[in-house]
Amino acid sequence: MFKRICFLLLSTCLLISCSDKELGLLVDEIEVEHLSGEDEKLPITLVADKNNQNFYEMVMFELKDSTYNGPNGSMLIPLKYQNLDSLTWEVEGSAKKMNLVVKQSGGYRFTTAWGHYFYLPGNYKTYLKGYRGKDLVVKDSATIYISGDGDFLHVKWNEVNGDPNQNIGYANNGTQDYEFQVYSNKIGKEIFSQLNVRFDQLDYRKFNPEIGKRELEVITPYISALYGEPKYVETTKGIHVKFKKLFKKSVRAGQVIKIWLGKTSNIALLKKDSWKEDGFGYEIHAEPNH
């Protein structure tokens, strides 16, 4: 099984190069937003390549100079705005921000374009803010409508064709401390899709029960937000028998935690086979209900 990470990040480096890890640094939140005079404001704008998109499909964001109409306008931005103390992008409702200017002694890295995936349908407002000292000299926003088109998440069952390269990680640029990974396949007559979550800061190299706890905290409410409350839960009598009637996948009785019944899909929260040994390992398994 191969993994393809669909994530696009374009950056311009000036003076020195910085490590990739620095792109994840968050600037300190400035409590006072003091708007400078019009002559001090910088004409940097936030542009999205799509105003409407399906969730788990990339939206491309780019910085533009509103006073420049020529080619490669994004490449000129770092030269013009290198005196900014901070420039951040955020999604409304998220506690985290993406830092577009990463500074250290003698230089910095400036990100001018990046791809982002949204995990839930809805209207999203994203903000761009740039500071020079305490002055807010860059301010712009872009609103994106995200639809939820698919049988399970964005997956359409009639398009799953047995391609082994369908394990995809969907990065969210630090707006969450995790990313979702979706694997879909057709093996014989069995068509299925699986959702996993991976956390940025947790150690996967050793026994770590904290991972399983965080997995449940994220994926259980996420699936319920999309498909309603589960029809059956772990304490439901005969839940394993119900699973065998609804799904083609073969699992042990103790692996079945919850079952959701969607319009075109049956969905289950399962413990992975290695759960006892690893101390973590939950996944969402979905199959067509016809």
PDB file of C-alpha atoms in Angstrom:
ATOM      1  CA  MET A   1       0.000   0.000   0.000  1.00  0.00           C
ATOM      2  CA  PHE A   2       1.461   3.279  -1.016  1.00  0.00           C
ATOM      3  CA  LYS A   3       0.768   6.649   0.555  1.00  0.00           C
ATOM      4  CA  ARG A   4       0.399   9.792  -1.423  1.00  0.00           C
ATOM      5  CA  ILE A   5       0.461  13.040   0.517  1.00  0.00           C
ATOM      6  CA  CYS A   6      -1.509  15.695  -1.328  1.00  0.00           C
ATOM      7  CA  PHE A   7      -0.117  18.887   0.130  1.00  0.00           C
ATOM      8  CA  LEU A   8       1.230  21.923  -1.693  1.00  0.00           C
ATOM      9  CA  LEU A   9       3.375  24.586  -0.088  1.00  0.00           C
ATOM     10  CA  LEU A  10       5.299  27.160  -2.076  1.00  0.00           C
ATOM     11  CA  SER A  11       7.722  29.534  -0.346  1.00  0.00           C
ATOM     12  CA  THR A  12      10.330  32.114  -1.154  1.00  0.00           C
ATOM     13  CA  CYS A  13      13.509  32.147   0.900  1.00  0.00           C
ATOM     14  CA  LEU A  14      15.541  35.303   1.443  1.00  0.00           C
ATOM     15  CA  LEU A  15      19.004  35.783   2.901  1.00  0.00           C
ATOM     16  CA  ILE A  16      19.211  32.368   4.525  1.00  0.00           C
ATOM     17  CA  SER A  17      17.255  29.127   4.358  1.00  0.00           C
ATOM     18  CA  CYS A  18      15.280  27.857   7.323  1.00  0.00           C
ATOM     19  CA  SER A  19      14.299  24.324   8.261  1.00  0.00           C
ATOM     20  CA  ASP A  20      10.912  22.967   7.205  1.00  0.00           C
ATOM     21  CA  LYS A  21       9.921  22.649  10.848  1.00  0.00           C
ATOM     22  CA  GLU A  22       9.973  26.412  11.178  1.00  0.00           C
ATOM     23  CA  LEU A  23       6.930  26.632   8.914  1.00  0.00           C
ATOM     24  CA  GLY A  24       4.868  25.228  11.751  1.00  0.00           C
ATOM     25  CA  LEU A  25       5.896  27.915  14.265  1.00  0.00           C
ATOM     26  CA  LEU A  26       3.134  30.170  15.504  1.00  0.00           C
ATOM     27  CA  VAL A  27       3.652  33.855  16.183  1.00  0.00           C
ATOM     28  CA  ASP A  28       2.742  35.225  19.604  1.00  0.00           C
ATOM     29  CA  GLU A  29      -0.775  36.554  19.573  1.00  0.00           C
ATOM     30  CA  ILE A  30      -0.866  40.339  19.717  1.00  0.00           C
ATOM     31  CA  GLU A  31      -3.686  41.543  21.925  1.00  0.00           C
ATOM     32  CA  VAL A  32      -3.861  45.123  20.626  1.00  0.00           C
ATOM     33  CA  GLU A  33      -4.859  45.684  16.996  1.00  0.00           C
ATOM     34  CA  HIS A  34      -3.986  49.298  16.196  1.00  0.00           C
ATOM     35  CA  LEU A  35      -4.890  50.252  12.646  1.00  0.00           C
ATOM     36  CA  SER A  36      -2.298  52.536  11.091  1.00  0.00           C
ATOM     37  CA  GLY A  37      -3.041  55.398   8.713  1.00  0.00           C
ATOM     38  CA  GLU A  38      -3.927  54.608   5.116  1.00  0.00           C
ATOM     39  CA  ASP A  39      -0.430  55.552   3.937  1.00  0.00           C
ATOM     40  CA  GLU A  40       1.048  52.841   6.173  1.00  0.00           C
ATOM     41  CA  LYS A  41      -1.174  49.998   5.031  1.00  0.00           C
ATOM     42  CA  LEU A  42       0.395  47.511   2.654  1.00  0.00           C
ATOM     43  CA  PRO A  43      -1.605  46.384  -0.417  1.00  0.00           C
ATOM     44  CA  ILE A  44      -1.132  42.658   0.122  1.00  0.00           C
ATOM     45  CA  THR A  45      -4.269  40.598  -0.519  1.00  0.00           C
ATOM     46  CA  LEU A  46      -5.376  37.005   0.053  1.00  0.00           C
ATOM     47  CA  VAL A  47      -6.692  35.177  -3.020  1.00  0.00           C
ATOM     48  CA  ALA A  48      -8.270  31.696  -3.149  1.00  0.00           C
ATOM     49  CA  ASP A  49      -8.328  29.788  -6.427  1.00  0.00           C
ATOM     50  CA  LYS A  50     -11.866  28.519  -5.694  1.00  0.00           C
ATOM     51  CA  ASN A  51     -14.829  30.041  -3.896  1.00  0.00           C
ATOM     52  CA  ASN A  52     -16.674  26.703  -3.912  1.00  0.00           C
ATOM     53  CA  GLN A  53     -15.048  23.339  -3.292  1.00  0.00           C
ATOM     54  CA  ASN A  54     -15.805  19.856  -1.999  1.00  0.00           C
ATOM     55  CA  PHE A  55     -14.314  18.891   1.323  1.00  0.00           C
ATOM     56  CA  TYR A  56     -11.084  16.885   1.031  1.00  0.00           C
ATOM     57  CA  GLU A  57     -10.398  18.740  -2.206  1.00  0.00           C
ATOM     58  CA  MET A  58      -7.561  21.259  -2.123  1.00  0.00           C
ATOM     59  CA  VAL A  59      -8.147  24.997  -2.008  1.00  0.00           C
ATOM     60  CA  MET A  60      -5.104  26.971  -3.122  1.00  0.00           C
ATOM     61  CA  PHE A  61      -4.378  30.271  -1.354  1.00  0.00           C
ATOM     62  CA  GLU A  62      -1.974  32.890  -2.683  1.00  0.00           C
ATOM     63  CA  LEU A  63      -0.748  36.327  -1.667  1.00  0.00           C
ATOM     64  CA  LYS A  64      -1.013  39.096  -4.250  1.00  0.00           C
ATOM     65  CA  ASP A  65       0.098  42.705  -4.524  1.00  0.00           C
ATOM     66  CA  SER A  66      -3.068  44.620  -5.376  1.00  0.00           C
ATOM     67  CA  THR A  67      -1.022  47.393  -7.024  1.00  0.00           C
ATOM     68  CA  TYR A  68       0.752  45.038  -9.451  1.00  0.00           C
ATOM     69  CA  ASN A  69      -0.925  43.446 -12.478  1.00  0.00           C
ATOM     70  CA  GLY A  70       2.080  41.809 -14.140  1.00  0.00           C
ATOM     71  CA  PRO A  71       3.235  38.172 -14.076  1.00  0.00           C
ATOM     72  CA  ASN A  72       4.790  36.491 -11.026  1.00  0.00           C
ATOM     73  CA  GLY A  73       3.355  39.054  -8.672  1.00  0.00           C
ATOM     74  CA  SER A  74       3.686  36.722  -5.702  1.00  0.00           C
ATOM     75  CA  MET A  75       7.438  36.496  -6.195  1.00  0.00           C
ATOM     76  CA  LEU A  76       7.789  40.244  -5.592  1.00  0.00           C
ATOM     77  CA  ILE A  77       5.957  40.272  -2.275  1.00  0.00           C
ATOM     78  CA  PRO A  78       8.881  39.124  -0.062  1.00  0.00           C
ATOM     79  CA  LEU A  79      11.079  41.896  -1.443  1.00  0.00           C
ATOM     80  CA  LYS A  80       8.479  44.553  -0.761  1.00  0.00           C
ATOM     81  CA  TYR A  81       7.279  43.416   2.651  1.00  0.00           C
ATOM     82  CA  GLN A  82      10.422  42.185   4.361  1.00  0.00           C
ATOM     83  CA  ASN A  83       9.963  44.740   7.161  1.00  0.00           C
ATOM     84  CA  LEU A  84       6.856  43.010   8.527  1.00  0.00           C
ATOM     85  CA  ASP A  85       7.243  41.637  12.033  1.00  0.00           C
ATOM     86  CA  SER A  86       4.559  38.999  11.501  1.00  0.00           C
ATOM     87  CA  LEU A  87       2.144  37.791   8.851  1.00  0.00           C
ATOM     88  CA  THR A  88      -0.387  35.070   9.686  1.00  0.00           C
ATOM     89  CA  TRP A  89      -3.232  33.198   8.017  1.00  0.00           C
ATOM     90  CA  GLU A  90      -6.037  31.626  10.012  1.00  0.00           C
ATOM     91  CA  VAL A  91      -9.395  29.952   9.586  1.00  0.00           C
ATOM     92  CA  GLU A  92     -12.205  31.460  11.624  1.00  0.00           C
ATOM     93  CA  GLY A  93     -12.959  29.276  14.634  1.00  0.00           C
ATOM     94  CA  SER A  94      -9.522  27.643  14.722  1.00  0.00           C
ATOM     95  CA  ALA A  95      -7.317  28.244  17.740  1.00  0.00           C
ATOM     96  CA  LYS A  96      -4.159  28.081  15.621  1.00  0.00           C
ATOM     97  CA  LYS A  97      -2.626  30.192  12.891  1.00  0.00           C
ATOM     98  CA  MET A  98      -0.248  29.553  10.018  1.00  0.00           C
ATOM     99  CA  ASN A  99       2.855  31.736  10.177  1.00  0.00           C
ATOM    100  CA  LEU A 100       3.740  33.051   6.710  1.00  0.00           C
ATOM    101  CA  VAL A 101       6.895  34.883   7.805  1.00  0.00           C
ATOM    102  CA  VAL A 102       9.473  32.841   9.729  1.00  0.00           C
ATOM    103  CA  LYS A 103      12.277  35.006  11.069  1.00  0.00           C
ATOM    104  CA  GLN A 104      15.611  34.343  12.726  1.00  0.00           C
ATOM    105  CA  SER A 105      18.841  36.257  13.030  1.00  0.00           C
ATOM    106  CA  GLY A 106      19.978  37.459   9.618  1.00  0.00           C
ATOM    107  CA  GLY A 107      17.008  36.356   7.496  1.00  0.00           C
ATOM    108  CA  TYR A 108      13.579  34.859   7.120  1.00  0.00           C
ATOM    109  CA  ARG A 109      11.315  32.657   4.996  1.00  0.00           C
ATOM    110  CA  PHE A 110       8.203  34.069   3.387  1.00  0.00           C
ATOM    111  CA  THR A 111       5.391  31.786   2.216  1.00  0.00           C
ATOM    112  CA  THR A 112       3.414  33.169  -0.721  1.00  0.00           C
ATOM    113  CA  ALA A 113       1.196  30.214  -1.696  1.00  0.00           C
ATOM    114  CA  TRP A 114      -0.137  27.101   0.019  1.00  0.00           C
ATOM    115  CA  GLY A 115      -2.791  24.411  -0.322  1.00  0.00           C
ATOM    116  CA  HIS A 116      -5.349  23.613   2.358  1.00  0.00           C
ATOM    117  CA  TYR A 117      -7.999  20.932   2.943  1.00  0.00           C
ATOM    118  CA  PHE A 118     -11.236  21.507   4.852  1.00  0.00           C
ATOM    119  CA  TYR A 119     -12.655  18.543   6.762  1.00  0.00           C
ATOM    120  CA  LEU A 120     -16.287  19.597   7.157  1.00  0.00           C
ATOM    121  CA  PRO A 121     -18.852  21.217   4.864  1.00  0.00           C
ATOM    122  CA  GLY A 122     -19.745  24.823   5.606  1.00  0.00           C
ATOM    123  CA  ASN A 123     -18.869  28.459   4.962  1.00  0.00           C
ATOM    124  CA  TYR A 124     -15.321  29.244   6.032  1.00  0.00           C
ATOM    125  CA  LYS A 125     -13.888  32.712   6.452  1.00  0.00           C
ATOM    126  CA  THR A 126     -10.102  32.892   6.411  1.00  0.00           C
ATOM    127  CA  TYR A 127      -8.065  35.886   7.516  1.00  0.00           C
ATOM    128  CA  LEU A 128      -4.719  37.402   6.616  1.00  0.00           C
ATOM    129  CA  LYS A 129      -3.108  39.757   9.164  1.00  0.00           C
ATOM    130  CA  GLY A 130       0.279  41.447   9.089  1.00  0.00           C
ATOM    131  CA  TYR A 131       1.893  43.528  11.815  1.00  0.00           C
ATOM    132  CA  ARG A 132       4.707  46.023  11.969  1.00  0.00           C
ATOM    133  CA  GLY A 133       5.230  46.402  15.686  1.00  0.00           C
ATOM    134  CA  LYS A 134       1.720  46.831  17.104  1.00  0.00           C
ATOM    135  CA  ASP A 135       0.369  48.317  13.879  1.00  0.00           C
ATOM    136  CA  LEU A 136      -1.946  46.153  11.797  1.00  0.00           C
ATOM    137  CA  VAL A 137      -0.689  47.054   8.301  1.00  0.00           C
ATOM    138  CA  VAL A 138      -2.025  44.042   6.352  1.00  0.00           C
ATOM    139  CA  LYS A 139      -5.622  42.874   6.684  1.00  0.00           C
ATOM    140  CA  ASP A 140      -7.647  40.826   4.216  1.00  0.00           C
ATOM    141  CA  SER A 141     -10.001  37.838   4.125  1.00  0.00           C
ATOM    142  CA  ALA A 142     -11.354  35.188   1.770  1.00  0.00           C
ATOM    143  CA  THR A 143     -14.567  33.204   2.213  1.00  0.00           C
ATOM    144  CA  ILE A 144     -14.876  29.648   0.883  1.00  0.00           C
ATOM    145  CA  TYR A 145     -18.010  27.516   0.654  1.00  0.00           C
ATOM    146  CA  ILE A 146     -17.223  23.841   1.236  1.00  0.00           C
ATOM    147  CA  SER A 147     -19.780  21.236   0.156  1.00  0.00           C
ATOM    148  CA  GLY A 148     -20.074  17.632   1.317  1.00  0.00           C
ATOM    149  CA  ASP A 149     -20.435  15.610  -1.866  1.00  0.00           C
ATOM    150  CA  GLY A 150     -19.778  11.902  -1.440  1.00  0.00           C
ATOM    151  CA  ASP A 151     -21.108   8.595  -0.171  1.00  0.00           C
ATOM    152  CA  PHE A 152     -18.591   8.443   2.674  1.00  0.00           C
ATOM    153  CA  LEU A 153     -16.682  11.667   3.277  1.00  0.00           C
ATOM    154  CA  HIS A 154     -15.755  12.723  -0.294  1.00  0.00           C
ATOM    155  CA  VAL A 155     -15.560   9.104  -1.525  1.00  0.00           C
ATOM    156  CA  LYS A 156     -18.054   7.998  -4.177  1.00  0.00           C
ATOM    157  CA  TRP A 157     -18.466   4.232  -4.174  1.00  0.00           C
ATOM    158  CA  ASN A 158     -18.859   3.955  -7.949  1.00  0.00           C
ATOM    159  CA  GLU A 159     -15.439   5.565  -8.407  1.00  0.00           C
ATOM    160  CA  VAL A 160     -13.497   3.157  -6.152  1.00  0.00           C
ATOM    161  CA  ASN A 161     -11.756   0.903  -8.667  1.00  0.00           C
ATOM    162  CA  GLY A 162      -9.117  -1.109  -6.826  1.00  0.00           C
ATOM    163  CA  ASP A 163      -6.261   1.346  -7.347  1.00  0.00           C
ATOM    164  CA  PRO A 164      -3.767   0.530  -4.533  1.00  0.00           C
ATOM    165  CA  ASN A 165      -2.498   4.135  -4.446  1.00  0.00           C
ATOM    166  CA  GLN A 166      -5.564   5.595  -2.770  1.00  0.00           C
ATOM    167  CA  ASN A 167      -4.153   6.245   0.706  1.00  0.00           C
ATOM    168  CA  ILE A 168      -4.069  10.021   0.939  1.00  0.00           C
ATOM    169  CA  GLY A 169      -3.126  12.342   3.791  1.00  0.00           C
ATOM    170  CA  TYR A 170      -4.951  15.666   3.922  1.00  0.00           C
ATOM    171  CA  ALA A 171      -2.855  18.389   5.558  1.00  0.00           C
ATOM    172  CA  ASN A 172      -4.420  21.422   7.190  1.00  0.00           C
ATOM    173  CA  ASN A 173      -1.464  23.766   7.696  1.00  0.00           C
ATOM    174  CA  GLY A 174      -1.443  23.847  11.469  1.00  0.00           C
ATOM    175  CA  THR A 175      -5.075  24.884  11.911  1.00  0.00           C
ATOM    176  CA  GLN A 176      -5.400  21.588  13.814  1.00  0.00           C
ATOM    177  CA  ASP A 177      -2.740  19.478  15.515  1.00  0.00           C
ATOM    178  CA  TYR A 178      -3.645  16.459  13.375  1.00  0.00           C
ATOM    179  CA  GLU A 179      -4.355  15.411   9.806  1.00  0.00           C
ATOM    180  CA  PHE A 180      -6.810  12.896   8.423  1.00  0.00           C
ATOM    181  CA  GLN A 181      -5.798  10.045   6.134  1.00  0.00           C
ATOM    182  CA  VAL A 182      -8.319   8.312   3.879  1.00  0.00           C
ATOM    183  CA  TYR A 183      -7.726   4.937   2.231  1.00  0.00           C
ATOM    184  CA  SER A 184     -10.255   3.534  -0.224  1.00  0.00           C
ATOM    185  CA  ASN A 185     -10.054   0.322  -2.224  1.00  0.00           C
ATOM    186  CA  LYS A 186     -11.924  -2.487  -3.938  1.00  0.00           C
ATOM    187  CA  ILE A 187     -10.708  -6.005  -3.194  1.00  0.00           C
ATOM    188  CA  GLY A 188     -12.748  -8.647  -4.971  1.00  0.00           C
ATOM    189  CA  LYS A 189     -16.365  -7.762  -4.287  1.00  0.00           C
ATOM    190  CA  GLU A 190     -15.543  -5.751  -1.182  1.00  0.00           C
ATOM    191  CA  ILE A 191     -15.582  -1.967  -1.591  1.00  0.00           C
ATOM    192  CA  PHE A 192     -14.537   0.004   1.465  1.00  0.00           C
ATOM    193  CA  SER A 193     -12.981   3.190   2.790  1.00  0.00           C
ATOM    194  CA  GLN A 194     -11.053   3.830   5.989  1.00  0.00           C
ATOM    195  CA  LEU A 195     -10.427   7.040   7.912  1.00  0.00           C
ATOM    196  CA  ASN A 196      -7.420   7.393  10.209  1.00  0.00           C
ATOM    197  CA  VAL A 197      -6.095  10.352  12.165  1.00  0.00           C
ATOM    198  CA  ARG A 198      -2.439  11.138  12.841  1.00  0.00           C
ATOM    199  CA  PHE A 199      -1.199  13.681  15.369  1.00  0.00           C
ATOM    200  CA  ASP A 200       1.733  15.991  14.776  1.00  0.00           C
ATOM    201  CA  GLN A 201       3.257  16.004  18.245  1.00  0.00           C
ATOM    202  CA  LEU A 202       2.592  12.480  19.536  1.00  0.00           C
ATOM    203  CA  ASP A 203       5.308   9.811  19.554  1.00  0.00           C
ATOM    204  CA  TYR A 204       4.334   6.774  17.459  1.00  0.00           C
ATOM    205  CA  ARG A 205       7.639   4.922  18.012  1.00  0.00           C
ATOM    206  CA  LYS A 206       6.662   3.352  21.332  1.00  0.00           C
ATOM    207  CA  PHE A 207       3.707   2.230  23.430  1.00  0.00           C
ATOM    208  CA  ASN A 208       1.596   5.343  23.878  1.00  0.00           C
ATOM    209  CA  PRO A 209      -1.995   5.035  25.161  1.00  0.00           C
ATOM    210  CA  GLU A 210      -2.402   8.801  24.776  1.00  0.00           C
ATOM    211  CA  ILE A 211      -2.666   8.286  21.015  1.00  0.00           C
ATOM    212  CA  GLY A 212      -5.742   6.071  21.317  1.00  0.00           C
ATOM    213  CA  LYS A 213      -7.380   8.560  23.668  1.00  0.00           C
ATOM    214  CA  ARG A 214      -6.819  11.436  21.247  1.00  0.00           C
ATOM    215  CA  GLU A 215      -8.011   9.346  18.295  1.00  0.00           C
ATOM    216  CA  LEU A 216     -11.351   8.725  19.993  1.00  0.00           C
ATOM    217  CA  GLU A 217     -11.661  12.395  20.983  1.00  0.00           C
ATOM    218  CA  VAL A 218     -11.290  13.449  17.350  1.00  0.00           C
ATOM    219  CA  ILE A 219     -12.888  10.840  15.109  1.00  0.00           C
ATOM    220  CA  THR A 220     -16.000   9.956  17.152  1.00  0.00           C
ATOM    221  CA  PRO A 221     -17.510  13.482  17.244  1.00  0.00           C
ATOM    222  CA  TYR A 222     -16.283  14.081  13.692  1.00  0.00           C
ATOM    223  CA  ILE A 223     -18.278  11.185  12.227  1.00  0.00           C
ATOM    224  CA  SER A 224     -21.304  12.083  14.362  1.00  0.00           C
ATOM    225  CA  ALA A 225     -21.155  15.662  13.035  1.00  0.00           C
ATOM    226  CA  LEU A 226     -21.455  14.282   9.503  1.00  0.00           C
ATOM    227  CA  TYR A 227     -23.806  11.305   9.964  1.00  0.00           C
ATOM    228  CA  GLY A 228     -25.627  11.840  13.232  1.00  0.00           C
ATOM    229  CA  GLU A 229     -25.378   9.832  16.424  1.00  0.00           C
ATOM    230  CA  PRO A 230     -24.384   6.142  16.121  1.00  0.00           C
ATOM    231  CA  LYS A 231     -27.182   3.618  15.819  1.00  0.00           C
ATOM    232  CA  TYR A 232     -25.312   1.016  17.855  1.00  0.00           C
ATOM    233  CA  VAL A 233     -22.629   1.437  20.536  1.00  0.00           C
ATOM    234  CA  GLU A 234     -20.235  -0.902  22.304  1.00  0.00           C
ATOM    235  CA  THR A 235     -22.762  -1.755  25.028  1.00  0.00           C
ATOM    236  CA  THR A 236     -25.488  -2.649  22.487  1.00  0.00           C
ATOM    237  CA  LYS A 237     -26.354  -6.326  22.852  1.00  0.00           C
ATOM    238  CA  GLY A 238     -25.217  -8.297  19.830  1.00  0.00           C
ATOM    239  CA  ILE A 239     -23.354  -5.404  18.210  1.00  0.00           C
ATOM    240  CA  HIS A 240     -20.862  -7.809  16.601  1.00  0.00           C
ATOM    241  CA  VAL A 241     -23.721  -9.801  15.035  1.00  0.00           C
ATOM    242  CA  LYS A 242     -25.198  -6.574  13.699  1.00  0.00           C
ATOM    243  CA  PHE A 243     -21.806  -5.645  12.249  1.00  0.00           C
ATOM    244  CA  LYS A 244     -21.551  -8.972  10.408  1.00  0.00           C
ATOM    245  CA  LYS A 245     -24.967  -8.377   8.831  1.00  0.00           C
ATOM    246  CA  LEU A 246     -24.076  -4.866   7.693  1.00  0.00           C
ATOM    247  CA  PHE A 247     -20.430  -5.250   6.596  1.00  0.00           C
ATOM    248  CA  LYS A 248     -18.359  -7.632   4.506  1.00  0.00           C
ATOM    249  CA  LYS A 249     -15.205  -7.000   6.552  1.00  0.00           C
ATOM    250  CA  SER A 250     -14.340  -9.729   9.068  1.00  0.00           C
ATOM    251  CA  VAL A 251     -13.434  -8.521  12.571  1.00  0.00           C
ATOM    252  CA  ARG A 252     -13.300  -9.903  16.095  1.00  0.00           C
ATOM    253  CA  ALA A 253     -16.187  -9.130  18.433  1.00  0.00           C
ATOM    254  CA  GLY A 254     -14.105  -6.867  20.672  1.00  0.00           C
ATOM    255  CA  GLN A 255     -13.103  -4.627  17.793  1.00  0.00           C
ATOM    256  CA  VAL A 256     -16.557  -3.139  17.143  1.00  0.00           C
ATOM    257  CA  ILE A 257     -17.126   0.088  19.125  1.00  0.00           C
ATOM    258  CA  LYS A 258     -19.836   2.048  17.271  1.00  0.00           C
ATOM    259  CA  ILE A 259     -21.943   1.745  14.107  1.00  0.00           C
ATOM    260  CA  TRP A 260     -23.510   4.593  12.107  1.00  0.00           C
ATOM    261  CA  LEU A 261     -26.123   4.060   9.379  1.00  0.00           C
ATOM    262  CA  GLY A 262     -25.807   6.643   6.597  1.00  0.00           C
ATOM    263  CA  LYS A 263     -27.924   7.161   3.488  1.00  0.00           C
ATOM    264  CA  THR A 264     -25.572   5.240   1.210  1.00  0.00           C
ATOM    265  CA  SER A 265     -22.998   3.882   3.676  1.00  0.00           C
ATOM    266  CA  ASN A 266     -22.639   1.817   6.805  1.00  0.00           C
ATOM    267  CA  ILE A 267     -19.884   3.174   9.044  1.00  0.00           C
ATOM    268  CA  ALA A 268     -18.138   1.642  12.043  1.00  0.00           C
ATOM    269  CA  LEU A 269     -15.575   2.695  14.640  1.00  0.00           C
ATOM    270  CA  LEU A 270     -13.170  -0.211  15.091  1.00  0.00           C
ATOM    271  CA  LYS A 271     -10.160  -1.094  17.161  1.00  0.00           C
ATOM    272  CA  LYS A 272      -7.311  -2.094  14.885  1.00  0.00           C
ATOM    273  CA  ASP A 273      -5.863  -5.610  15.124  1.00  0.00           C
ATOM    274  CA  SER A 274      -2.733  -4.253  16.820  1.00  0.00           C
ATOM    275  CA  TRP A 275      -4.649  -2.228  19.424  1.00  0.00           C
ATOM    276  CA  LYS A 276      -3.704  -4.312  22.474  1.00  0.00           C
ATOM    277  CA  GLU A 277      -0.029  -4.464  21.555  1.00  0.00           C
ATOM    278  CA  ASP A 278       0.389  -0.820  20.582  1.00  0.00           C
ATOM    279  CA  GLY A 279      -1.886   0.856  23.098  1.00  0.00           C
ATOM    280  CA  PHE A 280      -3.618   2.765  20.345  1.00  0.00           C
ATOM    281  CA  GLY A 281      -5.144   2.171  16.965  1.00  0.00           C
ATOM    282  CA  TYR A 282      -8.714   3.145  16.141  1.00  0.00           C
ATOM    283  CA  GLU A 283     -10.091   3.654  12.656  1.00  0.00           C
ATOM    284  CA  ILE A 284     -13.340   4.376  10.874  1.00  0.00           C
ATOM    285  CA  HIS A 285     -14.398   1.687   8.393  1.00  0.00           C
ATOM    286  CA  ALA A 286     -17.145   2.330   5.817  1.00  0.00           C
ATOM    287  CA  GLU A 287     -18.830   0.226   3.143  1.00  0.00           C
ATOM    288  CA  PRO A 288     -21.735   0.752   0.731  1.00  0.00           C
ATOM    289  CA  ASN A 289     -25.100  -0.191   2.231  1.00  0.00           C
ATOM    290  CA  HIS A 290     -26.423  -1.729  -0.967  1.00  0.00           C
TER     291      HIS A 290
END
